[in-house]
Coordinates of C-alpha atoms in Angstrom, one line a residue:
X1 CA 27.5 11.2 -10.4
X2 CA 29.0 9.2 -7.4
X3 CA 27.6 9.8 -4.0
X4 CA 29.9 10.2 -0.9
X5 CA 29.8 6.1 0.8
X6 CA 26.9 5.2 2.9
X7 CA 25.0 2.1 4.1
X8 CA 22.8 0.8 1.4
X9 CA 20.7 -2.0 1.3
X10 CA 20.2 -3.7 -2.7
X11 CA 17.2 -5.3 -4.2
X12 CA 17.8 -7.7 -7.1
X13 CA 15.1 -7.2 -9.4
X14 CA 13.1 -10.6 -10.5
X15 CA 10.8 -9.2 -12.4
X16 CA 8.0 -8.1 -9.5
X17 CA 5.4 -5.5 -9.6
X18 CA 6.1 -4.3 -6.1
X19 CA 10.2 -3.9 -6.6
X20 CA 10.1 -0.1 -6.5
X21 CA 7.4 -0.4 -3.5
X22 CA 10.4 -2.3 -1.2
X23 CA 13.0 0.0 -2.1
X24 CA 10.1 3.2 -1.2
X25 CA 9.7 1.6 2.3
X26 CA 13.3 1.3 2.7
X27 CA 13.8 4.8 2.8
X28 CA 11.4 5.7 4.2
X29 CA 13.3 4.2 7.0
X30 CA 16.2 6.8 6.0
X31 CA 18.2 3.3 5.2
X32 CA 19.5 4.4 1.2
X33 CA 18.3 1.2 -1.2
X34 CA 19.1 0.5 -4.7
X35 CA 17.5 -1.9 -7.6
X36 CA 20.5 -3.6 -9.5
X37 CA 19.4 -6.4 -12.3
X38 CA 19.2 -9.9 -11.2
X39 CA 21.9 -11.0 -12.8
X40 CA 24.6 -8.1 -12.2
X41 CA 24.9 -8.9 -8.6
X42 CA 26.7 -6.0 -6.5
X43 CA 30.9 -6.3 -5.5
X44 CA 30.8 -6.9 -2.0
X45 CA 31.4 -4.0 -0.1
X46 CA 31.3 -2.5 3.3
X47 CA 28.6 -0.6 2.4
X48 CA 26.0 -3.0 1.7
X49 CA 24.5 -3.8 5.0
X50 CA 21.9 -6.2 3.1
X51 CA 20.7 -7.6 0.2
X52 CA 17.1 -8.5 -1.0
X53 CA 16.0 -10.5 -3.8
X54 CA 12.4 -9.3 -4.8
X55 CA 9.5 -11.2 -6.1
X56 CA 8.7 -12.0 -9.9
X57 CA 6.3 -13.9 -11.9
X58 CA 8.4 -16.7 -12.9
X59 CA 9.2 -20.6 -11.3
X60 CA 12.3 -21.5 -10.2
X61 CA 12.2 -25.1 -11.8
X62 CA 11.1 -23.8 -15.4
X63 CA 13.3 -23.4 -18.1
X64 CA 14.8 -19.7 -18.7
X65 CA 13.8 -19.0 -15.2
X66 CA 16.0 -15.6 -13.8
X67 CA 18.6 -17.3 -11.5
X68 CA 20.9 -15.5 -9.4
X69 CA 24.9 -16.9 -9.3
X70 CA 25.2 -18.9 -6.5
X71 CA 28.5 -16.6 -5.7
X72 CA 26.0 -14.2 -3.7
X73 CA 25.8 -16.8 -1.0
X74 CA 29.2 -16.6 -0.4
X75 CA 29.4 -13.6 1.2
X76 CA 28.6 -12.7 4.8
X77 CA 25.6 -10.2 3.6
X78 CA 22.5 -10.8 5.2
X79 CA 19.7 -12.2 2.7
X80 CA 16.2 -11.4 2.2
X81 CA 13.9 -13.6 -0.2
X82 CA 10.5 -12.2 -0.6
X83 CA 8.0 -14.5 -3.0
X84 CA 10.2 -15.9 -6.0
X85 CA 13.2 -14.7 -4.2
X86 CA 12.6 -17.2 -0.9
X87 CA 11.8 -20.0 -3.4
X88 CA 15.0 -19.0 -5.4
X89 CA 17.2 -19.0 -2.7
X90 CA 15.6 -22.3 -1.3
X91 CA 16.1 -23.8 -4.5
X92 CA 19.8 -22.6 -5.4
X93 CA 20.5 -24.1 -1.4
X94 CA 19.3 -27.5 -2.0
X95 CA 15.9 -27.1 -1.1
X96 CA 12.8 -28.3 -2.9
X97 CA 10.4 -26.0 -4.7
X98 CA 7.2 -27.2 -6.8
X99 CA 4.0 -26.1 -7.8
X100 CA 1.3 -25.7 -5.3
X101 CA -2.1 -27.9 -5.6
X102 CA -3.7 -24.5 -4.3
X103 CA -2.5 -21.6 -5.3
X104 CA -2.8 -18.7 -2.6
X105 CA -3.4 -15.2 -3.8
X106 CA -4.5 -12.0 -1.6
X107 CA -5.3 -12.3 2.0
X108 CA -4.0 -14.7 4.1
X109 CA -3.7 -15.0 8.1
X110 CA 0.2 -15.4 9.5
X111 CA 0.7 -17.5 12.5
X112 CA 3.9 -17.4 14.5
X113 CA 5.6 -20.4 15.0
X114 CA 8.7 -20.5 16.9
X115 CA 10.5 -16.4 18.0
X116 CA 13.0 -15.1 15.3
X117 CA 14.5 -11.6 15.0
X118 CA 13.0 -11.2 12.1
X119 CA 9.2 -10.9 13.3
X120 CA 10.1 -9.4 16.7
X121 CA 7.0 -7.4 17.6
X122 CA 4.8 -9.2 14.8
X123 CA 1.4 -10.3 16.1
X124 CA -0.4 -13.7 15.4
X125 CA -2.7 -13.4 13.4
X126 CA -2.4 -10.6 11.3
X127 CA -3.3 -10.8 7.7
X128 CA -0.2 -10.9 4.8
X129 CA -0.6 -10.3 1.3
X130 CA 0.4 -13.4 -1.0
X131 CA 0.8 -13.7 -4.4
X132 CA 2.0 -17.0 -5.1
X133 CA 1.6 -20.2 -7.2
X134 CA 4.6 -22.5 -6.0
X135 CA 5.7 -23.7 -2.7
X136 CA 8.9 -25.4 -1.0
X137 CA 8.4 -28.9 0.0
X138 CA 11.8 -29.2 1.4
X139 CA 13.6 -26.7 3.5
X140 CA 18.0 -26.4 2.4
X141 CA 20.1 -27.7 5.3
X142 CA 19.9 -25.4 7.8
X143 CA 16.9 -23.4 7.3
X144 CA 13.7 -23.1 10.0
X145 CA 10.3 -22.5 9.6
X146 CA 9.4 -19.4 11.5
X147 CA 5.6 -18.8 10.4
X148 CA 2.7 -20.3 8.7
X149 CA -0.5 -19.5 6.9
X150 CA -3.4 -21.5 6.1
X151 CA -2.1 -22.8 3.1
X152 CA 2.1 -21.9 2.7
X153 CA 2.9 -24.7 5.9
X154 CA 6.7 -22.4 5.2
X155 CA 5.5 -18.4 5.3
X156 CA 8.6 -17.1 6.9
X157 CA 11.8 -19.2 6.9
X158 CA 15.5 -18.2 8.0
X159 CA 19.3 -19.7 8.6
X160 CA 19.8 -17.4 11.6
X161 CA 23.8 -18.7 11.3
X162 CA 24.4 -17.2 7.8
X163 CA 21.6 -14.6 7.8
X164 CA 19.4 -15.5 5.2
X165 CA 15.6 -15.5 5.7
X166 CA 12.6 -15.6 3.4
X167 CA 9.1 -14.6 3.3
X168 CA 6.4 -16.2 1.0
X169 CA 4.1 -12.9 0.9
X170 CA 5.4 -9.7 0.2
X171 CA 5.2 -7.0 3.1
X172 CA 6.2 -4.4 1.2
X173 CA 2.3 -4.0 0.1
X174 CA 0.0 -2.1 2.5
X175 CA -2.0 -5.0 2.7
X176 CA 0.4 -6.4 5.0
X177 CA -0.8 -5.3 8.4
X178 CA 2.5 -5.8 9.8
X179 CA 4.8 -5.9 6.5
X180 CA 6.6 -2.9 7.3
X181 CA 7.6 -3.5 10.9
X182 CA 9.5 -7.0 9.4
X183 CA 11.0 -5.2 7.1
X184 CA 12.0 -2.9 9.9
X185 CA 13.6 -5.9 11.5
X186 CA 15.6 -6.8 8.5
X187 CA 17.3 -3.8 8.3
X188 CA 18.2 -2.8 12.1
X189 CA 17.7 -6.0 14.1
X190 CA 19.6 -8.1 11.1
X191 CA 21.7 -5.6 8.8
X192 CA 22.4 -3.7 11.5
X193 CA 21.5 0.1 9.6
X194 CA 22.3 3.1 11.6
X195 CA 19.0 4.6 9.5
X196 CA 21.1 8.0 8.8
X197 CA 19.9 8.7 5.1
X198 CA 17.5 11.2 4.8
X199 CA 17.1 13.8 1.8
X200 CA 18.4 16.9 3.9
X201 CA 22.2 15.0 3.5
X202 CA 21.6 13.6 0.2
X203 CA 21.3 17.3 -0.6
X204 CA 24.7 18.5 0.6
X205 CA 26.2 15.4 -0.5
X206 CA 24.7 16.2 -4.0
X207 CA 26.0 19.8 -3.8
X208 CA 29.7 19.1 -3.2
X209 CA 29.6 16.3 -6.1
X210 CA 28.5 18.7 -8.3
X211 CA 30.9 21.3 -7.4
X212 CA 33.5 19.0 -8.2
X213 CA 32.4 17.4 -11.1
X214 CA 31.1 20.7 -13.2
X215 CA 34.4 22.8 -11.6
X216 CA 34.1 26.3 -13.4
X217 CA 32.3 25.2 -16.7
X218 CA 29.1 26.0 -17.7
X219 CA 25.5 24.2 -17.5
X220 CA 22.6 24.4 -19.4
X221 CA 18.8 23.3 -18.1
X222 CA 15.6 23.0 -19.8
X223 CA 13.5 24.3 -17.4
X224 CA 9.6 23.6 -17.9
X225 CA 8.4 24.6 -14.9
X226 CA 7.2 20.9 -13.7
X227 CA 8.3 19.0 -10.5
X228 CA 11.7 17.2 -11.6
X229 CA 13.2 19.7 -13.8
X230 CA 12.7 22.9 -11.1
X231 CA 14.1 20.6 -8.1
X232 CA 17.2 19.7 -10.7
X233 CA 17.5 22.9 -11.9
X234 CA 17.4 24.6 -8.7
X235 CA 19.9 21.9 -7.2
X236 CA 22.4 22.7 -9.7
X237 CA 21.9 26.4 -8.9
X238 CA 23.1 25.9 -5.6
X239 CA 26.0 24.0 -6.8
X240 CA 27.2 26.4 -9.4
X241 CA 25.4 29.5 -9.3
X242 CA 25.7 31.5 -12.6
X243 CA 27.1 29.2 -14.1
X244 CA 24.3 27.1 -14.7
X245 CA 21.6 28.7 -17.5
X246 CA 18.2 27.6 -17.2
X247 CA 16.2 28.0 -20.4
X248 CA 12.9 28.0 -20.6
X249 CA 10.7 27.9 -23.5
X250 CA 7.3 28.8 -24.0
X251 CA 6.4 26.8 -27.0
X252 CA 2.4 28.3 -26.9
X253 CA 0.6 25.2 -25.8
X254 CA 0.9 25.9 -21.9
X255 CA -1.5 26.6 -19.6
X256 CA -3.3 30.2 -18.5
X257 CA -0.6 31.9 -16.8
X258 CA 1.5 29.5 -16.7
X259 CA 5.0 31.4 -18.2
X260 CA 4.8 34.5 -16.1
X261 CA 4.9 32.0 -13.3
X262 CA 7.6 30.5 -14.3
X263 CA 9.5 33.5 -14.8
X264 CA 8.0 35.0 -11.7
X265 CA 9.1 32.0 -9.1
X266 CA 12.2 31.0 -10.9
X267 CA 13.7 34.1 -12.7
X268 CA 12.7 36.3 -9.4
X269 CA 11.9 34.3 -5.9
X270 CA 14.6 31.0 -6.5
X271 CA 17.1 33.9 -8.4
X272 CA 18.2 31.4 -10.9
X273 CA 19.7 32.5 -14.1
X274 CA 16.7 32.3 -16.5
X275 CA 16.6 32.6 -20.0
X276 CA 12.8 32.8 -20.9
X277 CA 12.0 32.0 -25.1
X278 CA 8.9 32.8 -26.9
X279 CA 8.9 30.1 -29.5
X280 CA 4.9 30.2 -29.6
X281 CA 4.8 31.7 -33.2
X282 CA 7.5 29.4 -34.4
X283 CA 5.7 26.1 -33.0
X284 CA 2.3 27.5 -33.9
X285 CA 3.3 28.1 -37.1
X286 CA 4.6 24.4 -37.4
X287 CA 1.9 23.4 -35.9
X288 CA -1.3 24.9 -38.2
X289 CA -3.6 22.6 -40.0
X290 CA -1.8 19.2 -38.2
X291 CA -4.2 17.0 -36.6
X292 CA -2.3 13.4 -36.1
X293 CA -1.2 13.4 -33.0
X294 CA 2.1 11.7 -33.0
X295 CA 2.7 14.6 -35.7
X296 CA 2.1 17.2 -33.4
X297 CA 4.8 15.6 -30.8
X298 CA 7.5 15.3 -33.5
X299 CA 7.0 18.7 -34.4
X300 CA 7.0 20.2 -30.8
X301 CA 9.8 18.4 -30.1
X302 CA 11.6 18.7 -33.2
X303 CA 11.3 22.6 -32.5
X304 CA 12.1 22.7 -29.0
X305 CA 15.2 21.3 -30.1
X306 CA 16.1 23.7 -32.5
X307 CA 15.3 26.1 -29.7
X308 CA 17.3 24.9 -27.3
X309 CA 20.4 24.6 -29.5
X310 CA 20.3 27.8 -30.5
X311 CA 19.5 29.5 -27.2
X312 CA 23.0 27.1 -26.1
X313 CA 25.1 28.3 -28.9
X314 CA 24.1 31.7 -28.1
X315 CA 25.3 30.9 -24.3
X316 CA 28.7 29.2 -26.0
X317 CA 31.3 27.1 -24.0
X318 CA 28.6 24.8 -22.6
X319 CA 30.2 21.6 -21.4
X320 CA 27.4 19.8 -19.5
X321 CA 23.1 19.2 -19.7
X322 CA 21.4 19.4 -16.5
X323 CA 18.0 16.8 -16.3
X324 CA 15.5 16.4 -14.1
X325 CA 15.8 12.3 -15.2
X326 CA 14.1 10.3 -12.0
X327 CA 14.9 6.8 -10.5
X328 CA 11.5 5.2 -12.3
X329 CA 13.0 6.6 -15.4
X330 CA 15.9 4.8 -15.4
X331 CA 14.7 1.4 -14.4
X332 CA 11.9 1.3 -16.8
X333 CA 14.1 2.5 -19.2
X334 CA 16.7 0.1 -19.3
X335 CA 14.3 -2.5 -17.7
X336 CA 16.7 -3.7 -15.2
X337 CA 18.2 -6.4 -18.2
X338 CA 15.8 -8.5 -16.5
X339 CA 12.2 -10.1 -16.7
X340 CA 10.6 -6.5 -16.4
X341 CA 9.1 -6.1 -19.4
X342 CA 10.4 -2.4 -21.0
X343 CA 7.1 -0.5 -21.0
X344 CA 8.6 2.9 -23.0
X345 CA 12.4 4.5 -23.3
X346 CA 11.9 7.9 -21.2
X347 CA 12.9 10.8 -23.2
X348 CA 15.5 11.9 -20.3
X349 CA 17.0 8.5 -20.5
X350 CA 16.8 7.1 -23.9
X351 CA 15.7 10.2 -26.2
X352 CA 19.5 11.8 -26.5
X353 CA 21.2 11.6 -29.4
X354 CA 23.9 9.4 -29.4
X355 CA 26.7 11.9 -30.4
X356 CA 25.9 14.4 -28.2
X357 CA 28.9 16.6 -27.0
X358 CA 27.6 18.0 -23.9
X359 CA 28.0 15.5 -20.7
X360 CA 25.0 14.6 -18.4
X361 CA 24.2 15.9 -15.0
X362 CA 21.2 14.0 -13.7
X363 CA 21.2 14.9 -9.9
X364 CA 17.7 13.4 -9.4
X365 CA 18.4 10.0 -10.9
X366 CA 18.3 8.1 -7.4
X367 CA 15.2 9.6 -6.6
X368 CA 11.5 8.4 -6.3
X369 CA 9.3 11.6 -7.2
X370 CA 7.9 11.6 -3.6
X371 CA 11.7 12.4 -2.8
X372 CA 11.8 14.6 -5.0
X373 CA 9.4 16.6 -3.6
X374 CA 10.9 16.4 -0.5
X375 CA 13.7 18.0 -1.7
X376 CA 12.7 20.7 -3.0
X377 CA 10.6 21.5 0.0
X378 CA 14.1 21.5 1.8
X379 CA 15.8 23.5 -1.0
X380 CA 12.7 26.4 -0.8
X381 CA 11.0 26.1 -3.6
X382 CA 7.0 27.0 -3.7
X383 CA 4.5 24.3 -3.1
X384 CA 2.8 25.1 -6.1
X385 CA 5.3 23.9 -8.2
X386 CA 6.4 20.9 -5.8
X387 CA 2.8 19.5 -5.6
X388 CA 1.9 20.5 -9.4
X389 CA -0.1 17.5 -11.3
X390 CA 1.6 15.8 -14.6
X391 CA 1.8 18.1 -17.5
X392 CA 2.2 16.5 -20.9
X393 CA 5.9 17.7 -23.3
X394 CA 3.5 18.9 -26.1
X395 CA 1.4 20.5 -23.5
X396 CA -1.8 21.3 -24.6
X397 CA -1.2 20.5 -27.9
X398 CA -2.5 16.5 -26.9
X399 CA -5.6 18.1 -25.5
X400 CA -7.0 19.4 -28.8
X401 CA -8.4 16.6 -30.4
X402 CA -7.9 18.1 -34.3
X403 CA -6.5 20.8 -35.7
X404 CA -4.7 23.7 -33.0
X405 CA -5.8 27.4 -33.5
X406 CA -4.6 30.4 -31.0
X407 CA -9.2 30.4 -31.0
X408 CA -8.9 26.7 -29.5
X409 CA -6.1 27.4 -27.5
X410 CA -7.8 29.9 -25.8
X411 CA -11.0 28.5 -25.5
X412 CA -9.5 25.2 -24.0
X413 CA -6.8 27.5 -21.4
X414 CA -10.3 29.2 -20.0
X415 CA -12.2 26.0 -19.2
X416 CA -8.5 23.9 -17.7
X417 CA -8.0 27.5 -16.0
X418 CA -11.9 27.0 -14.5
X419 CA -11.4 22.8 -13.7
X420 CA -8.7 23.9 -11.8
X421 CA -9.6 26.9 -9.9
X422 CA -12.7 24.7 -8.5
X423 CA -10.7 21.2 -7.8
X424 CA -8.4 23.5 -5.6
X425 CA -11.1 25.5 -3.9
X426 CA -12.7 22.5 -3.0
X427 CA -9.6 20.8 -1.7
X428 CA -9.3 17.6 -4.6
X429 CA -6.6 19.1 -6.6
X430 CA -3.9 17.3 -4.6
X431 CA -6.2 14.0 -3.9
X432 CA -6.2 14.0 -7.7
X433 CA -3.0 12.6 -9.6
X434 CA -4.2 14.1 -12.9
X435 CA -6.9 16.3 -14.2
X436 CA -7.7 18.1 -16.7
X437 CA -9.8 19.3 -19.5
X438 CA -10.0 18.6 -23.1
X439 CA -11.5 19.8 -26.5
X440 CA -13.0 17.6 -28.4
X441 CA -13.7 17.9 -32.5
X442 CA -17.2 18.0 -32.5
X443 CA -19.7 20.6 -31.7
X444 CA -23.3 20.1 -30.4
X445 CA -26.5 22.3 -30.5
X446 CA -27.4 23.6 -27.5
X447 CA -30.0 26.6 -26.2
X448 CA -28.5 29.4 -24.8
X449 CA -31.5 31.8 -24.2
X450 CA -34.1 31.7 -26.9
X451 CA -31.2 31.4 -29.1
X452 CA -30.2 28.1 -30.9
X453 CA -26.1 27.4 -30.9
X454 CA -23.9 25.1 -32.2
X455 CA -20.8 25.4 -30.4
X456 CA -18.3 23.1 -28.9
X457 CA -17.7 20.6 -26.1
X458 CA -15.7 19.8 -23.9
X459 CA -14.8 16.6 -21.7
X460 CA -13.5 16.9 -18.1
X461 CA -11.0 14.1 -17.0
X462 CA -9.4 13.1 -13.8
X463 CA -7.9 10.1 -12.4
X464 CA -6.3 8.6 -9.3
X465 CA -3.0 6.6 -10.2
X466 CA 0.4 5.7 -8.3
X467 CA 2.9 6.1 -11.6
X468 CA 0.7 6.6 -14.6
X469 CA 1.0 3.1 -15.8
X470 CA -2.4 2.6 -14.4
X471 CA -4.9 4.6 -13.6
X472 CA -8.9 4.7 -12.5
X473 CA -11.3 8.1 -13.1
X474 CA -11.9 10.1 -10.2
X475 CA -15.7 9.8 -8.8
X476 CA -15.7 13.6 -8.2
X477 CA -18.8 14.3 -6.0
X478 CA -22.4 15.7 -8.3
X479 CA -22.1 19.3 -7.0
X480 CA -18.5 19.8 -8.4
X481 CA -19.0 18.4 -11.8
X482 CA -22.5 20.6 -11.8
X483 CA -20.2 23.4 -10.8
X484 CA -17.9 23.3 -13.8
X485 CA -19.8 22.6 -16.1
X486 CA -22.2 25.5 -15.4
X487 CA -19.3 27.8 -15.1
X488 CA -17.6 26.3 -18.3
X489 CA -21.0 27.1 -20.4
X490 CA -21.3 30.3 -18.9
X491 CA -18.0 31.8 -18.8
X492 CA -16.2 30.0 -22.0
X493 CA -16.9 31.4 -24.8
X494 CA -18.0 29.2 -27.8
X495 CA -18.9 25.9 -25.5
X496 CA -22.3 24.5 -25.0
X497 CA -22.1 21.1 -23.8
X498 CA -19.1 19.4 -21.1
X499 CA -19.0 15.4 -20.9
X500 CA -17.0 13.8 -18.2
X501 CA -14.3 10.6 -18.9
X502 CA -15.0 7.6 -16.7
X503 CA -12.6 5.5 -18.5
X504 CA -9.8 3.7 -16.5
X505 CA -6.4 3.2 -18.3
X506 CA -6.4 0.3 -19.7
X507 CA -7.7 0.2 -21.9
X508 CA -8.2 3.7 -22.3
X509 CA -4.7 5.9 -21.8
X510 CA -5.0 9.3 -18.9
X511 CA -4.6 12.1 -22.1
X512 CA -6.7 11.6 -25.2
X513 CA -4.3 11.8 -27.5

């Protein structure tokens, strides 16, 4: 869906770790930013107010090395090389880049050499954050040296005549002392942004271009309840009203409560049309004696979708899908054509089957999740679903370890019900990306009384992480973990014993299963 014209600066993507982190601090400045591929290079346009080629693992001199077209330097855009990108664009102007005798990773001290508008208001001596195994030896005609460290003699560079500047460390990183106020200067001291983007006008923007797009046809939403498929959902909503139908299924793996919440915040306080399914017998059924784990997601998935179709074609004369599809999704989906190494296909971006009728409406796709959240703080829905932690598709199908039975379902909703009843009391449910509880296929003996048992156990896990492709467990103080799992033995029927995961992904994953 095309967004009404704004100012927009765009990062070509080199393959870097931090990519998505320089587009997140751009707006955060309310400047809009974008990641295009390396080697698609944007039309010039009036819109672009600046361009930024990010970092990336590779060296400019090797063989198969991503190079940008030379044609980007023919436009009057101004230029930012961060890392690989400065080297790049050193290289592809007749500089000189080779590898470094010492290679300079982590800290490093930057010392100002001559003034530049790029580091107005930087301070000498702050620390940068380098990541870096090359170095230029030879400036392109032109160019100055700005700044220094220790051990890059060339830190910060620029052509202050055709805008182009580079930095050797990346100050997109908090480690950066004074990374953002550069970046700062990038954008209003050199691109000249007006800083005008903010998620209040990408909402009414977003409105009116669904209003025109979907024009008196009718939507369908799988609504689950999580963070990216309520703010969608509810979007849409305001777009179309009644026209939009938000399903939502409750296949019998979700949590205690959890569908008369749904049904209570969305069919009731947001007033969207809601559909609400009880598939539980159907998937359950599906479901009994399974206990491979990639079975149980093809099943639960293969059902939801024979769900969803039929709820649809009981709706009839649907012409469009609404999806809660994010920014992240789609980069690491189509893995920007570039170095980026394609990590999974998302299931809002690659999972649709190729002949599929209905046409997409992805109103979240140029959104980071924190922006998403954002929005729908400004659109009025509840906190409790904005600031809701990750929730696996199969639900708690993956947190059965064997075979699923409504006995284990129930015994596993009471002790997730109790983890997360304490981890809000106590204030770490929202310091926490990720928790949750897990029942594992083994049972212990254990004294309860005089009284021998031999019931089950389970395992407590929670973790901090940034996306979920990394992740380390959460040191969650003594008297909390004695807390739950005194409550768990005591109050959960049919558990003696509770273990807690202090594995880090990798090489363990965040669910079990």
């Amino acid at each position: 869906m095309e967004i009404a014209s704004r100012e927009e600066i765009v990062i070509l993507d080199f393959g870097s770790q931090y990519t998505q982190l320089i587009a997140r601090k751009i707006r955060e400045n309310k400047v809009y930013s974008r990641i295009v591929p390396y080697n698609e290079p944007p039309v010039e346009s009036e819109n672009i107010k600046g361009i930024i080629l990010s970092g990336g693992p590779s060296s400019v001199y090797e063989e198969g090395a991503p190079i940008v077209s030379k044609k980007i330097f023919d436009s009057k855009i101004p230029i930012l090389g961060i890392c690989y990108g400065m080297q790049l664009m050193a290289f592809l102007l007749d500089g000189k880049v080779s590898r470094s005798t010492k290679k300079e990773y982590g800290r490093a001290e930057l010392f100002l050499d001559q003034p530049s508008q790029l580091t107005q208001g930087v301070q000498d001596g702050k620390v940068v954050w380098m990541s870096h195994g090359d170095r230029i030896d030879e400036l392109p005609p032109g160019f100055h040296t700005i700044a220094h460290t220790g051990n890059s003699p060339m830190a910060v560079i620029e052509n202050r005549e055709r805008g182009y500047y580079g930095l050797q460390f990346h100050p997109e990183v908090t480690h950066s002392e004074q990374g953002v106020q550069i970046l700062r200067n990038f954008l209003f001291n050199i691109c000249d942004c007006k800083g005008d983007w903010t998620l209040g006008s990408f909402a009414d923007k977003t409105i009116k271009g669904l209003k025109e797009k979907i024009g008196h046809k009718k939507v369908i939403c799988g609504l689950s309840g999580g963070v990216d498929s309520s703010v969608a959902a509810v979007l849409v909503s305001r777009a179309v009203g009644d026209q939009l139908t938000s399903v939502f299924v409750d296949n019998g793996l979700l949590r205690k409560g959890e569908a008369e919440k749904v049904v209570s915040v969305f069919g009731g306080q947001m007033n969207l049309n809601l559909r609400h399914v009880d598939a539980s017998k159907q998937i359950l059924d599906k479901l009994k004696g399974v206990e491979d784990p990639e079975k149980k997601r093809k099943i639960i998935g293969h059902e939801f979708i024979e769900v969803f179709d039929r709820e649809a074609e009981i709706i009839g004369d649907i012409e469009f899908l609404a999806q809660g599809t994010l920014y992240p999704d789609v980069i690491e989906s189509v893995s920007l054509k570039g170095p980026s190494a394609t990590i999974k296909t998302h299931h809002n971006v690659g999972g649709l089957p190729e002949n599929m009728k209905l046409k997409l409406v992805e109103p979240l796709r140029e959104l980071f999740k924190d922006e998403v959240r954002e929005l729908g703080r400004e659109l009025g829905i509840p906190e409790e679903i904005l600031m809701r932690q990750p929730f696996p598709g199969p639900g708690l199908a993956v947190r059965i370890l064997g075979t699923i039975t409504e006995e284990r379902l129930s015994i596993l909703r009471e002790a997730d019900a109790i983890l997360l009843e304490e981890t809000k009391k106590t204030g770490w449910y929202k310091k926490i990306w990720q928790s949750f509880a897990v029942l594992l296929p083994v049972k212990t003996v254990g004294v309860m009384g005089d009284e021998r048992t031999y019931e089950n156990v389970i395992g407590l896990r929670a973790v901090h992480s940034r996306d979920g492709m990394t992740a380390d467990w959460v040191h969650l103080p003594y008297e909390i973990l004695g807390i739950l799992s005194n409550r768990i033995i005591n109050e959960v029927k049919g558990v003696n014993r509770v273990v807690y995961d202090i594995s880090s992904k990798p090489p363990a994953t965040i669910e079990w299963e």
